[in-house]
Amino acid sequence: MSFPKGFYWGGATAANQYEGGWNEGGRGPALTDFTTGGSVKEPRMVTWMDKEGVIHKTPNKPMDDTLPEGAVKYCEMEGCLYPNREATDFYHHYKEDIALFKEMGFNMFRMSISWSRIYPTGFEAEPNQEGLDFYRAVFEELKRNDIEPLVTIHHFDTPLAMVEKYGDWLHRDCIDLFVKYATTVFTEYKDLVKYWLTFNEINNVISLCSMFGGMFNTDEEYQKRCTHLHYQLVASAKAIKAGHEINPNFMIGCMLSSPTVYPHTCDPEDVIKAQHEMQECFWYAGDVHVFGYYSPFAKRIWAEHNVTLDITEEDKAALKEGTVDMFTFSYYMTNNTTTHKGEAQVGGNFAAGTRNPYLEYSDWGWSVDPRGLQYTLEITYDRYRIPLMVVENGIGAFDELEADGSVHDPYRIDYFAKHIKTMGQAIDNGVDLIAYTPWGCIDLVSAGTGEMRKRYGFIFVHKFDDGTGDLSRSRKDSFYWYKKVIASNGEDLSK
Ligand code: BG6
């Protein structure tokens, strides 16, 4: 039996893509409420007003929440659809959804708290009681169903008022505002939630620079993104310290995307390039979270891109005192890198590098690499030696809804069977993996493209890209399959 007794099986979601209820219960706006839908070819757009009062629509720059040049504020544009606003409406369906999770056998459910539901602008002195009550009701419902919540405190949704004032995380004040928010939720839910994650995919902000090059690969971008990341790392560490004081039993983790990079050839130049990309994209933030300080290679990255960071003595002490109890990450694909010219490139949203001839690719251009998950687990555990969780994994695919309401998704079953198998192999090889929460266990809005048709769920939600759909839920074939997997604690992967 590869998977230990008590292993956590579940699924993962995020408020901005799932919760909806964007203007209910006293919630304030977040930037994702002003981001339109896109596709693998068309970027998502943001809509904003200039100082003359003219409304514009321009491409959303990934992982960069500063107002576009000339903008005075974000606002709506007539005729635009903003898919994250209603999303797939957990806000009004949470009881039904939790019952479905229970039916599948989940003993863990990953969700995030929407910051602007607790502090509508981020600046209030007192939290919004209705927001606190909503999450209390959700956590109590989970408890009644014996499902352990795994709660992300920040998942891509800084309150809009903070984004407009500070250009997202480009100001130190964000640290205290976050710690205030984190302290509020730690205190409020200290008896209902044990497992917490501070920032979702905290490393994305910088990994885009080396992976995507082009407009992200300038000294100015690095300066901005390293600053943003530094403030978030300090905020995370301070929140962790505060959390442990509130409840010493809390298990608080970081959450990184794993951009596992392979050298495209065995040319040592490619090997060094891949190593440096791993340092920049993964270990840079991971090492700070786990070890409590920047690793020596950070100096190389700063020097190469003329970055000067505002790291105070107080920051250094905070980073030391706020290390994580567990390391969690999302895993979707691996990327190849090379110094050689002329190799075929991958296409797709948030996929970079050269095409790996040994792998297949999804309709959105993401490689499918189950062995890469095992490799990522093993190198990460070798490095950190603290419990690991895979808190996102899955395949975004076009699902066909049959006339009788069923959805036949053998491709999803195949994907999960292969990934669960290699996770088991990593455990057999000594990795302390304690949880697996596949992404978008119920259909939700894609973060990268804003689409509904890029579906990940075991549960189909009747919501479509034109905004139609009655939001009803139906079980896909993978629902029954995953239920069987959980019941056998990962042993029975048969299709
Ligand atoms: C991760 C994010 O990057 O990948 C999720 O944490 C996101 O928010 C997921 O949804 C899948 O990406 P996408 O673009 O397919 O939604």
Short mmCIF file of C-alpha atoms and ligand atoms in Angstrom, two decimals:
data_model
loop_
_atom_site.label_atom_id
_atom_site.label_comp_id
_atom_site.label_asym_id
_atom_site.label_seq_id
_atom_site.Cartn_x
_atom_site.Cartn_y
_atom_site.Cartn_z
CA MET A 1 0.00 0.00 0.00
CA SER A 2 1.79 3.16 -1.18
CA PHE A 3 -0.53 5.72 0.34
CA PRO A 4 -0.33 5.87 4.13
CA LYS A 5 -3.39 5.45 6.33
CA GLY A 6 -5.00 8.84 6.88
CA PHE A 7 -3.75 10.20 3.57
CA TYR A 8 -5.79 13.24 2.53
CA TRP A 9 -7.74 12.85 -0.72
CA GLY A 10 -9.78 15.75 -1.96
CA GLY A 11 -9.99 18.56 -4.44
CA ALA A 12 -9.00 22.20 -4.80
CA THR A 13 -10.70 25.47 -5.72
CA ALA A 14 -10.18 29.21 -5.30
CA ALA A 15 -12.68 31.90 -4.37
CA ASN A 16 -12.04 34.14 -7.38
CA GLN A 17 -12.75 31.29 -9.83
CA TYR A 18 -15.45 29.42 -7.95
CA GLU A 19 -17.20 31.37 -5.26
CA GLY A 20 -19.17 34.06 -7.10
CA GLY A 21 -21.46 36.30 -5.05
CA TRP A 22 -19.08 39.07 -6.02
CA ASN A 23 -21.34 41.92 -4.89
CA GLU A 24 -23.20 40.16 -2.10
CA GLY A 25 -22.73 39.94 1.65
CA GLY A 26 -20.78 43.19 1.86
CA ARG A 27 -17.92 41.90 -0.30
CA GLY A 28 -15.71 44.54 -1.94
CA PRO A 29 -14.38 44.21 -5.52
CA ALA A 30 -11.18 42.44 -6.54
CA LEU A 31 -9.31 42.87 -9.82
CA THR A 32 -10.58 39.53 -11.10
CA ASP A 33 -14.08 41.09 -11.12
CA PHE A 34 -12.88 43.45 -13.85
CA THR A 35 -11.10 40.87 -15.99
CA THR A 36 -12.93 39.55 -19.05
CA GLY A 37 -12.93 36.06 -20.52
CA GLY A 38 -10.33 35.11 -23.15
CA SER A 39 -9.13 31.94 -24.84
CA VAL A 40 -5.91 30.18 -25.63
CA LYS A 41 -5.44 32.64 -28.53
CA GLU A 42 -7.07 35.80 -27.15
CA PRO A 43 -5.75 37.24 -23.88
CA ARG A 44 -8.03 38.15 -21.02
CA MET A 45 -8.63 41.91 -20.89
CA VAL A 46 -9.02 44.42 -18.10
CA THR A 47 -11.36 47.40 -18.40
CA TRP A 48 -10.40 50.74 -16.94
CA MET A 49 -11.02 54.49 -17.12
CA ASP A 50 -8.54 57.20 -18.08
CA LYS A 51 -8.46 60.67 -16.56
CA GLU A 52 -10.82 62.03 -19.22
CA GLY A 53 -13.39 59.43 -18.22
CA VAL A 54 -12.94 57.29 -21.34
CA ILE A 55 -13.23 53.54 -20.77
CA HIS A 56 -10.63 51.23 -22.33
CA LYS A 57 -10.05 47.51 -22.67
CA THR A 58 -6.45 46.24 -22.77
CA PRO A 59 -4.77 42.85 -22.32
CA ASN A 60 -4.34 41.80 -18.72
CA LYS A 61 -0.64 41.43 -18.05
CA PRO A 62 -0.26 38.11 -16.24
CA MET A 63 0.72 38.31 -12.58
CA ASP A 64 0.92 42.06 -12.73
CA ASP A 65 -1.93 43.87 -11.04
CA THR A 66 -0.76 47.43 -11.57
CA LEU A 67 -3.19 49.76 -13.34
CA PRO A 68 -2.49 50.09 -17.08
CA GLU A 69 -0.65 53.24 -18.09
CA GLY A 70 -2.92 56.29 -18.07
CA ALA A 71 -5.62 54.57 -16.01
CA VAL A 72 -7.20 56.19 -13.01
CA LYS A 73 -9.30 53.22 -11.96
CA TYR A 74 -10.76 49.92 -13.06
CA CYS A 75 -14.39 49.99 -14.16
CA GLU A 76 -16.93 48.11 -16.25
CA MET A 77 -17.30 48.35 -20.01
CA GLU A 78 -20.72 47.78 -21.48
CA GLY A 79 -21.05 44.50 -23.36
CA CYS A 80 -18.17 42.80 -21.55
CA LEU A 81 -18.63 39.55 -19.69
CA TYR A 82 -16.72 39.17 -16.44
CA PRO A 83 -16.77 35.42 -15.75
CA ASN A 84 -15.24 35.48 -12.27
CA ARG A 85 -18.10 37.51 -10.84
CA GLU A 86 -20.61 34.71 -10.68
CA ALA A 87 -18.05 32.00 -11.36
CA THR A 88 -19.71 28.66 -10.56
CA ASP A 89 -21.44 30.05 -7.52
CA PHE A 90 -20.18 28.15 -4.51
CA TYR A 91 -21.64 31.09 -2.56
CA HIS A 92 -25.17 29.77 -3.12
CA HIS A 93 -24.36 26.08 -3.68
CA TYR A 94 -21.89 25.27 -0.94
CA LYS A 95 -24.11 22.76 0.87
CA GLU A 96 -24.89 20.87 -2.32
CA ASP A 97 -21.24 20.91 -3.39
CA ILE A 98 -19.94 19.72 -0.04
CA ALA A 99 -22.48 16.87 -0.16
CA LEU A 100 -21.06 15.86 -3.56
CA PHE A 101 -17.49 16.03 -2.23
CA LYS A 102 -18.56 13.85 0.67
CA GLU A 103 -20.16 11.39 -1.73
CA MET A 104 -16.84 11.10 -3.56
CA GLY A 105 -15.15 10.36 -0.23
CA PHE A 106 -13.13 13.58 0.20
CA ASN A 107 -11.48 14.01 3.56
CA MET A 108 -9.89 17.31 2.53
CA PHE A 109 -11.18 20.27 0.55
CA ARG A 110 -8.99 23.14 -0.57
CA MET A 111 -10.66 26.51 -0.93
CA SER A 112 -9.61 30.10 -0.51
CA ILE A 113 -11.00 33.02 1.40
CA SER A 114 -11.75 36.11 -0.63
CA TRP A 115 -9.85 38.91 1.10
CA SER A 116 -12.36 41.54 0.00
CA ARG A 117 -15.20 39.56 1.58
CA ILE A 118 -13.44 39.98 4.93
CA TYR A 119 -11.97 43.46 4.40
CA PRO A 120 -13.83 44.97 1.42
CA THR A 121 -11.06 47.43 0.52
CA GLY A 122 -8.29 45.94 2.63
CA PHE A 123 -8.06 49.17 4.67
CA GLU A 124 -10.98 48.80 7.13
CA ALA A 125 -10.16 48.55 10.82
CA GLU A 126 -12.95 46.01 11.42
CA PRO A 127 -13.80 42.95 9.32
CA ASN A 128 -17.09 42.46 7.50
CA GLN A 129 -19.21 40.28 9.78
CA GLU A 130 -21.28 38.83 6.95
CA GLY A 131 -18.13 37.66 5.24
CA LEU A 132 -16.86 36.01 8.41
CA ASP A 133 -20.24 34.33 8.88
CA PHE A 134 -20.22 32.92 5.36
CA TYR A 135 -16.92 31.11 5.77
CA ARG A 136 -17.88 29.94 9.28
CA ALA A 137 -20.98 28.33 7.79
CA VAL A 138 -18.84 26.65 5.10
CA PHE A 139 -16.27 25.35 7.59
CA GLU A 140 -19.01 24.05 9.87
CA GLU A 141 -20.64 22.28 6.94
CA LEU A 142 -17.28 20.68 6.09
CA LYS A 143 -16.82 19.61 9.69
CA ARG A 144 -20.28 18.00 9.75
CA ASN A 145 -19.16 16.02 6.70
CA ASP A 146 -15.76 15.05 8.18
CA ILE A 147 -13.89 17.00 5.54
CA GLU A 148 -10.78 18.85 6.65
CA PRO A 149 -10.54 22.32 5.10
CA LEU A 150 -7.25 23.40 3.54
CA VAL A 151 -7.52 27.16 3.30
CA THR A 152 -5.55 29.47 1.03
CA ILE A 153 -5.53 32.97 2.44
CA HIS A 154 -4.58 34.73 -0.80
CA HIS A 155 -5.38 33.25 -4.20
CA PHE A 156 -4.88 35.91 -6.91
CA ASP A 157 -7.41 38.36 -5.42
CA THR A 158 -5.98 41.36 -3.64
CA PRO A 159 -8.81 43.85 -2.98
CA LEU A 160 -9.19 46.26 -5.88
CA ALA A 161 -8.76 49.33 -3.67
CA MET A 162 -5.29 48.14 -2.69
CA VAL A 163 -4.35 47.39 -6.30
CA GLU A 164 -5.43 50.88 -7.36
CA LYS A 165 -3.53 52.54 -4.53
CA TYR A 166 -0.36 50.49 -4.45
CA GLY A 167 -0.05 48.83 -7.83
CA ASP A 168 -0.72 45.51 -6.16
CA TRP A 169 2.19 44.49 -3.94
CA LEU A 170 4.59 47.28 -4.76
CA HIS A 171 4.37 48.94 -1.37
CA ARG A 172 5.43 47.81 2.08
CA ASP A 173 2.06 48.75 3.56
CA CYS A 174 0.62 45.64 1.91
CA ILE A 175 2.53 43.51 4.44
CA ASP A 176 0.67 44.85 7.46
CA LEU A 177 -2.67 44.83 5.66
CA PHE A 178 -2.17 41.16 4.85
CA VAL A 179 -1.06 40.28 8.37
CA LYS A 180 -4.15 42.03 9.75
CA TYR A 181 -6.36 39.98 7.40
CA ALA A 182 -4.55 36.70 8.10
CA THR A 183 -4.67 37.28 11.85
CA THR A 184 -8.41 37.91 11.63
CA VAL A 185 -9.13 34.63 9.86
CA PHE A 186 -6.69 32.63 12.00
CA THR A 187 -8.40 33.93 15.14
CA GLU A 188 -11.93 33.53 13.84
CA TYR A 189 -11.49 29.96 12.59
CA LYS A 190 -8.83 28.66 14.96
CA ASP A 191 -11.04 25.77 16.05
CA LEU A 192 -12.38 24.92 12.60
CA VAL A 193 -9.34 25.05 10.33
CA LYS A 194 -5.97 23.44 10.96
CA TYR A 195 -4.31 23.51 7.51
CA TRP A 196 -3.53 26.90 5.93
CA LEU A 197 -1.62 28.16 2.90
CA THR A 198 -0.51 31.78 2.78
CA PHE A 199 -0.14 32.77 -0.91
CA ASN A 200 -1.16 30.74 -3.93
CA GLU A 201 1.66 30.19 -6.44
CA ILE A 202 3.70 32.96 -4.88
CA ASN A 203 6.55 32.25 -7.31
CA ASN A 204 4.57 32.93 -10.52
CA VAL A 205 5.32 36.62 -10.37
CA ILE A 206 9.01 35.99 -11.04
CA SER A 207 8.95 32.67 -12.84
CA LEU A 208 7.20 34.33 -15.76
CA CYS A 209 10.30 36.45 -16.34
CA SER A 210 12.69 33.63 -17.08
CA MET A 211 10.16 31.26 -18.61
CA PHE A 212 8.55 33.67 -20.99
CA GLY A 213 11.32 36.14 -21.73
CA GLY A 214 10.20 38.89 -24.11
CA MET A 215 8.40 41.75 -22.43
CA PHE A 216 8.82 40.13 -19.00
CA ASN A 217 12.56 39.79 -19.30
CA THR A 218 13.67 43.37 -18.62
CA ASP A 219 15.54 44.72 -15.61
CA GLU A 220 12.53 46.88 -14.81
CA GLU A 221 10.23 43.83 -14.69
CA TYR A 222 12.64 41.93 -12.48
CA GLN A 223 12.96 44.89 -10.12
CA LYS A 224 9.21 45.18 -9.82
CA ARG A 225 8.51 41.47 -9.53
CA CYS A 226 11.30 40.72 -7.04
CA THR A 227 9.98 43.58 -4.88
CA HIS A 228 6.41 42.29 -5.08
CA LEU A 229 7.61 38.81 -4.17
CA HIS A 230 9.80 40.02 -1.32
CA TYR A 231 6.90 41.84 0.34
CA GLN A 232 4.71 38.77 -0.03
CA LEU A 233 7.41 36.51 1.43
CA VAL A 234 7.75 38.81 4.44
CA ALA A 235 3.95 39.04 4.78
CA SER A 236 3.72 35.24 4.64
CA ALA A 237 6.40 34.81 7.30
CA LYS A 238 4.83 37.36 9.64
CA ALA A 239 1.42 35.75 9.20
CA ILE A 240 2.87 32.30 9.94
CA LYS A 241 4.41 33.55 13.15
CA ALA A 242 1.11 35.16 14.17
CA GLY A 243 -0.79 31.98 13.24
CA HIS A 244 1.41 29.78 15.39
CA GLU A 245 0.85 32.11 18.34
CA ILE A 246 -2.92 31.88 17.83
CA ASN A 247 -2.94 28.10 17.57
CA PRO A 248 0.33 26.16 17.90
CA ASN A 249 -1.33 23.17 16.20
CA PHE A 250 -1.82 25.00 12.93
CA MET A 251 0.00 23.49 9.96
CA ILE A 252 0.80 26.43 7.73
CA GLY A 253 2.34 25.97 4.33
CA CYS A 254 3.50 27.85 1.30
CA MET A 255 2.06 27.17 -2.15
CA LEU A 256 4.21 27.31 -5.28
CA SER A 257 3.62 26.35 -8.85
CA SER A 258 6.15 23.74 -9.88
CA PRO A 259 7.62 24.80 -13.17
CA THR A 260 9.84 21.73 -13.35
CA VAL A 261 12.39 22.36 -16.07
CA TYR A 262 14.29 19.73 -18.07
CA PRO A 263 17.37 20.46 -20.18
CA HIS A 264 16.28 19.85 -23.77
CA THR A 265 19.62 18.23 -24.61
CA CYS A 266 22.50 16.80 -22.55
CA ASP A 267 24.68 19.73 -23.63
CA PRO A 268 26.07 21.01 -20.29
CA GLU A 269 25.02 24.51 -21.35
CA ASP A 270 21.42 23.31 -21.39
CA VAL A 271 21.86 21.59 -18.04
CA ILE A 272 23.10 24.79 -16.40
CA LYS A 273 20.33 26.78 -18.04
CA ALA A 274 17.71 24.36 -16.68
CA GLN A 275 19.27 24.48 -13.24
CA HIS A 276 19.24 28.28 -13.21
CA GLU A 277 15.61 28.35 -14.32
CA MET A 278 14.67 25.96 -11.51
CA GLN A 279 16.48 28.20 -9.05
CA GLU A 280 14.70 31.28 -10.26
CA CYS A 281 11.25 29.79 -10.79
CA PHE A 282 11.01 27.40 -7.84
CA TRP A 283 13.79 27.34 -5.27
CA TYR A 284 14.14 31.13 -4.96
CA ALA A 285 10.79 31.52 -3.16
CA GLY A 286 10.69 27.96 -1.80
CA ASP A 287 14.03 28.31 -0.01
CA VAL A 288 12.94 31.52 1.70
CA HIS A 289 9.74 29.87 2.90
CA VAL A 290 11.49 26.74 4.18
CA PHE A 291 14.94 27.96 5.27
CA GLY A 292 14.01 31.52 6.28
CA TYR A 293 16.52 33.37 4.10
CA TYR A 294 17.44 33.91 0.46
CA SER A 295 19.77 31.25 -0.91
CA PRO A 296 23.16 32.25 -2.33
CA PHE A 297 22.01 31.95 -5.95
CA ALA A 298 19.56 34.83 -5.38
CA LYS A 299 22.55 37.18 -5.59
CA ARG A 300 23.26 35.95 -9.10
CA ILE A 301 19.68 36.60 -10.17
CA TRP A 302 19.69 40.10 -8.68
CA ALA A 303 23.07 40.91 -10.22
CA GLU A 304 22.09 39.63 -13.66
CA HIS A 305 19.02 41.87 -13.68
CA ASN A 306 20.26 44.88 -11.71
CA VAL A 307 17.77 44.32 -8.92
CA THR A 308 18.21 46.22 -5.66
CA LEU A 309 15.90 44.91 -2.99
CA ASP A 310 14.65 46.76 0.04
CA ILE A 311 15.47 44.04 2.61
CA THR A 312 15.53 45.45 6.12
CA GLU A 313 16.96 43.83 9.26
CA GLU A 314 13.37 43.46 10.47
CA ASP A 315 12.49 41.59 7.25
CA LYS A 316 15.40 39.22 7.77
CA ALA A 317 14.28 38.46 11.32
CA ALA A 318 10.67 37.97 10.17
CA LEU A 319 11.70 35.52 7.43
CA LYS A 320 13.68 33.48 9.96
CA GLU A 321 10.82 33.37 12.44
CA GLY A 322 8.08 32.51 9.97
CA THR A 323 9.16 29.35 8.17
CA VAL A 324 6.55 26.91 6.89
CA ASP A 325 5.40 23.60 8.43
CA MET A 326 4.75 21.96 5.09
CA PHE A 327 5.57 22.56 1.43
CA THR A 328 2.71 22.47 -1.03
CA PHE A 329 2.68 22.94 -4.77
CA SER A 330 0.64 22.72 -7.93
CA TYR A 331 1.77 20.39 -10.66
CA TYR A 332 0.43 20.42 -14.19
CA MET A 333 3.35 19.95 -16.56
CA THR A 334 7.08 20.12 -17.12
CA ASN A 335 8.93 22.49 -19.44
CA ASN A 336 12.04 22.05 -21.54
CA THR A 337 14.72 24.66 -22.01
CA THR A 338 17.70 24.92 -24.33
CA THR A 339 20.48 27.19 -25.51
CA HIS A 340 20.16 25.74 -29.01
CA LYS A 341 18.28 27.52 -31.76
CA GLY A 342 15.62 26.13 -34.03
CA GLU A 343 13.91 23.61 -31.72
CA ALA A 344 10.10 23.38 -31.95
CA GLN A 345 8.44 25.52 -29.30
CA VAL A 346 5.34 24.66 -27.31
CA GLY A 347 2.27 26.84 -27.77
CA GLY A 348 -0.53 27.53 -25.35
CA ASN A 349 -1.37 29.58 -22.32
CA PHE A 350 1.33 29.69 -19.66
CA ALA A 351 3.37 26.99 -21.34
CA ALA A 352 6.92 27.78 -22.33
CA GLY A 353 10.07 26.34 -23.86
CA THR A 354 10.73 23.64 -26.39
CA ARG A 355 8.51 20.72 -27.22
CA ASN A 356 9.37 17.50 -25.44
CA PRO A 357 9.20 14.67 -28.02
CA TYR A 358 8.50 12.11 -25.28
CA LEU A 359 5.33 13.77 -24.07
CA GLU A 360 1.81 14.45 -25.24
CA TYR A 361 0.20 17.87 -24.97
CA SER A 362 -3.27 19.00 -23.88
CA ASP A 363 -5.57 21.14 -26.02
CA TRP A 364 -4.18 24.16 -24.17
CA GLY A 365 -0.58 23.20 -24.97
CA TRP A 366 0.36 21.84 -21.55
CA SER A 367 2.58 18.76 -21.47
CA VAL A 368 1.20 15.65 -19.79
CA ASP A 369 4.04 14.21 -17.72
CA PRO A 370 3.17 11.88 -14.82
CA ARG A 371 6.82 10.92 -14.30
CA GLY A 372 7.55 14.62 -13.98
CA LEU A 373 5.32 14.66 -10.90
CA GLN A 374 7.32 11.87 -9.32
CA TYR A 375 10.54 13.68 -10.22
CA THR A 376 9.25 16.95 -8.75
CA LEU A 377 8.16 15.24 -5.54
CA GLU A 378 11.48 13.48 -5.14
CA ILE A 379 13.73 16.51 -5.78
CA THR A 380 11.56 18.71 -3.58
CA TYR A 381 11.56 16.29 -0.67
CA ASP A 382 15.30 15.69 -1.04
CA ARG A 383 15.76 19.43 -0.64
CA TYR A 384 13.27 20.32 2.09
CA ARG A 385 12.47 17.20 4.18
CA ILE A 386 9.14 18.53 5.45
CA PRO A 387 5.68 17.12 4.62
CA LEU A 388 4.54 17.77 1.06
CA MET A 389 1.10 18.20 -0.44
CA VAL A 390 0.16 18.23 -4.12
CA VAL A 391 -2.59 20.82 -3.89
CA GLU A 392 -3.32 21.21 -7.62
CA ASN A 393 -3.05 18.80 -10.51
CA GLY A 394 -5.33 18.00 -13.40
CA ILE A 395 -6.12 18.40 -17.05
CA GLY A 396 -8.20 21.18 -18.53
CA ALA A 397 -10.28 19.65 -21.33
CA PHE A 398 -13.35 20.17 -23.52
CA ASP A 399 -16.12 18.05 -22.01
CA GLU A 400 -19.18 16.96 -24.00
CA LEU A 401 -22.41 17.06 -22.12
CA GLU A 402 -24.62 14.18 -23.31
CA ALA A 403 -28.36 14.55 -23.74
CA ASP A 404 -28.96 12.47 -20.61
CA GLY A 405 -26.74 14.82 -18.56
CA SER A 406 -23.77 12.45 -18.37
CA VAL A 407 -20.19 13.37 -19.27
CA HIS A 408 -17.79 10.70 -20.49
CA ASP A 409 -14.24 11.85 -19.70
CA PRO A 410 -11.85 8.89 -20.09
CA TYR A 411 -8.98 11.33 -20.83
CA ARG A 412 -9.33 12.77 -17.32
CA ILE A 413 -9.43 9.33 -15.71
CA ASP A 414 -6.36 8.32 -17.68
CA TYR A 415 -4.52 11.49 -16.64
CA PHE A 416 -5.30 11.02 -12.95
CA ALA A 417 -4.59 7.29 -12.94
CA LYS A 418 -1.10 7.91 -14.28
CA HIS A 419 -0.35 10.77 -11.90
CA ILE A 420 -1.65 8.95 -8.82
CA LYS A 421 0.49 5.96 -9.76
CA THR A 422 3.68 8.02 -9.90
CA MET A 423 2.77 9.78 -6.64
CA GLY A 424 2.57 6.33 -5.07
CA GLN A 425 6.01 5.52 -6.47
CA ALA A 426 7.42 8.71 -4.93
CA ILE A 427 5.95 7.71 -1.57
CA ASP A 428 7.50 4.24 -1.94
CA ASN A 429 10.80 6.00 -2.59
CA GLY A 430 10.60 7.82 0.73
CA VAL A 431 8.70 11.03 0.02
CA ASP A 432 6.51 12.24 2.90
CA LEU A 433 3.45 13.15 0.84
CA ILE A 434 0.37 13.73 2.98
CA ALA A 435 -2.33 15.09 0.68
CA TYR A 436 -3.59 15.26 -2.89
CA THR A 437 -6.20 17.81 -3.91
CA PRO A 438 -6.68 17.86 -7.71
CA TRP A 439 -7.52 21.21 -9.19
CA GLY A 440 -11.01 22.36 -10.01
CA CYS A 441 -12.61 19.24 -8.57
CA ILE A 442 -15.81 20.94 -9.62
CA ASP A 443 -15.83 23.00 -12.85
CA LEU A 444 -14.79 26.60 -12.38
CA VAL A 445 -13.45 29.54 -14.38
CA SER A 446 -9.96 29.12 -15.83
CA ALA A 447 -7.49 31.55 -14.33
CA GLY A 448 -5.34 31.81 -17.42
CA THR A 449 -7.98 32.15 -20.10
CA GLY A 450 -11.17 32.98 -18.19
CA GLU A 451 -12.95 30.17 -20.01
CA MET A 452 -15.56 27.79 -18.70
CA ARG A 453 -14.91 25.29 -21.46
CA LYS A 454 -11.46 24.54 -20.08
CA ARG A 455 -12.92 22.15 -17.54
CA TYR A 456 -11.08 20.27 -14.80
CA GLY A 457 -13.87 18.94 -12.61
CA PHE A 458 -15.20 15.58 -11.55
CA ILE A 459 -18.46 17.52 -11.33
CA PHE A 460 -19.85 19.31 -14.38
CA VAL A 461 -21.38 22.73 -13.76
CA HIS A 462 -23.96 23.91 -16.28
CA LYS A 463 -22.34 27.25 -16.97
CA PHE A 464 -20.98 28.28 -20.36
CA ASP A 465 -18.70 30.88 -21.87
CA ASP A 466 -21.51 33.15 -23.01
CA GLY A 467 -22.64 33.44 -19.39
CA THR A 468 -25.63 31.10 -19.82
CA GLY A 469 -26.34 27.99 -17.79
CA ASP A 470 -28.48 27.21 -14.78
CA LEU A 471 -25.49 26.34 -12.58
CA SER A 472 -26.85 22.87 -11.90
CA ARG A 473 -24.31 20.15 -11.15
CA SER A 474 -23.89 16.67 -12.64
CA ARG A 475 -21.46 13.85 -12.00
CA LYS A 476 -18.95 13.02 -14.75
CA ASP A 477 -17.63 9.47 -15.23
CA SER A 478 -14.46 10.57 -13.43
CA PHE A 479 -16.58 11.31 -10.34
CA TYR A 480 -17.35 7.61 -9.88
CA TRP A 481 -13.80 6.62 -10.74
CA TYR A 482 -12.21 9.00 -8.21
CA LYS A 483 -14.68 7.80 -5.57
CA LYS A 484 -13.38 4.27 -6.10
CA VAL A 485 -9.77 5.43 -5.94
CA ILE A 486 -10.37 7.21 -2.63
CA ALA A 487 -12.28 4.24 -1.18
CA SER A 488 -9.28 2.02 -1.97
CA ASN A 489 -6.79 4.62 -0.63
CA GLY A 490 -5.18 4.90 -4.05
CA GLU A 491 -4.85 1.17 -4.70
CA ASP A 492 -7.56 0.66 -7.28
CA LEU A 493 -6.78 2.79 -10.32
CA SER A 494 -8.56 0.51 -12.77
CA LYS A 495 -10.69 2.25 -15.39
C1 BG6 B 1 -2.87 27.43 -11.14
C2 BG6 B 1 -3.73 28.31 -10.30
O1 BG6 B 1 -1.98 28.25 -11.78
O2 BG6 B 1 -3.40 26.76 -12.21
C3 BG6 B 1 -5.22 28.15 -10.51
O3 BG6 B 1 -3.42 28.23 -8.94
C4 BG6 B 1 -5.48 27.88 -11.98
O4 BG6 B 1 -5.86 29.29 -10.02
C5 BG6 B 1 -4.80 26.59 -12.37
O5 BG6 B 1 -6.82 27.86 -12.30
C6 BG6 B 1 -5.04 26.12 -13.77
O6 BG6 B 1 -4.81 27.14 -14.68
P1 BG6 B 1 -5.90 27.55 -15.74
O7 BG6 B 1 -5.33 28.70 -16.47
O8 BG6 B 1 -6.11 26.36 -16.59
O9 BG6 B 1 -7.11 27.90 -14.96
#
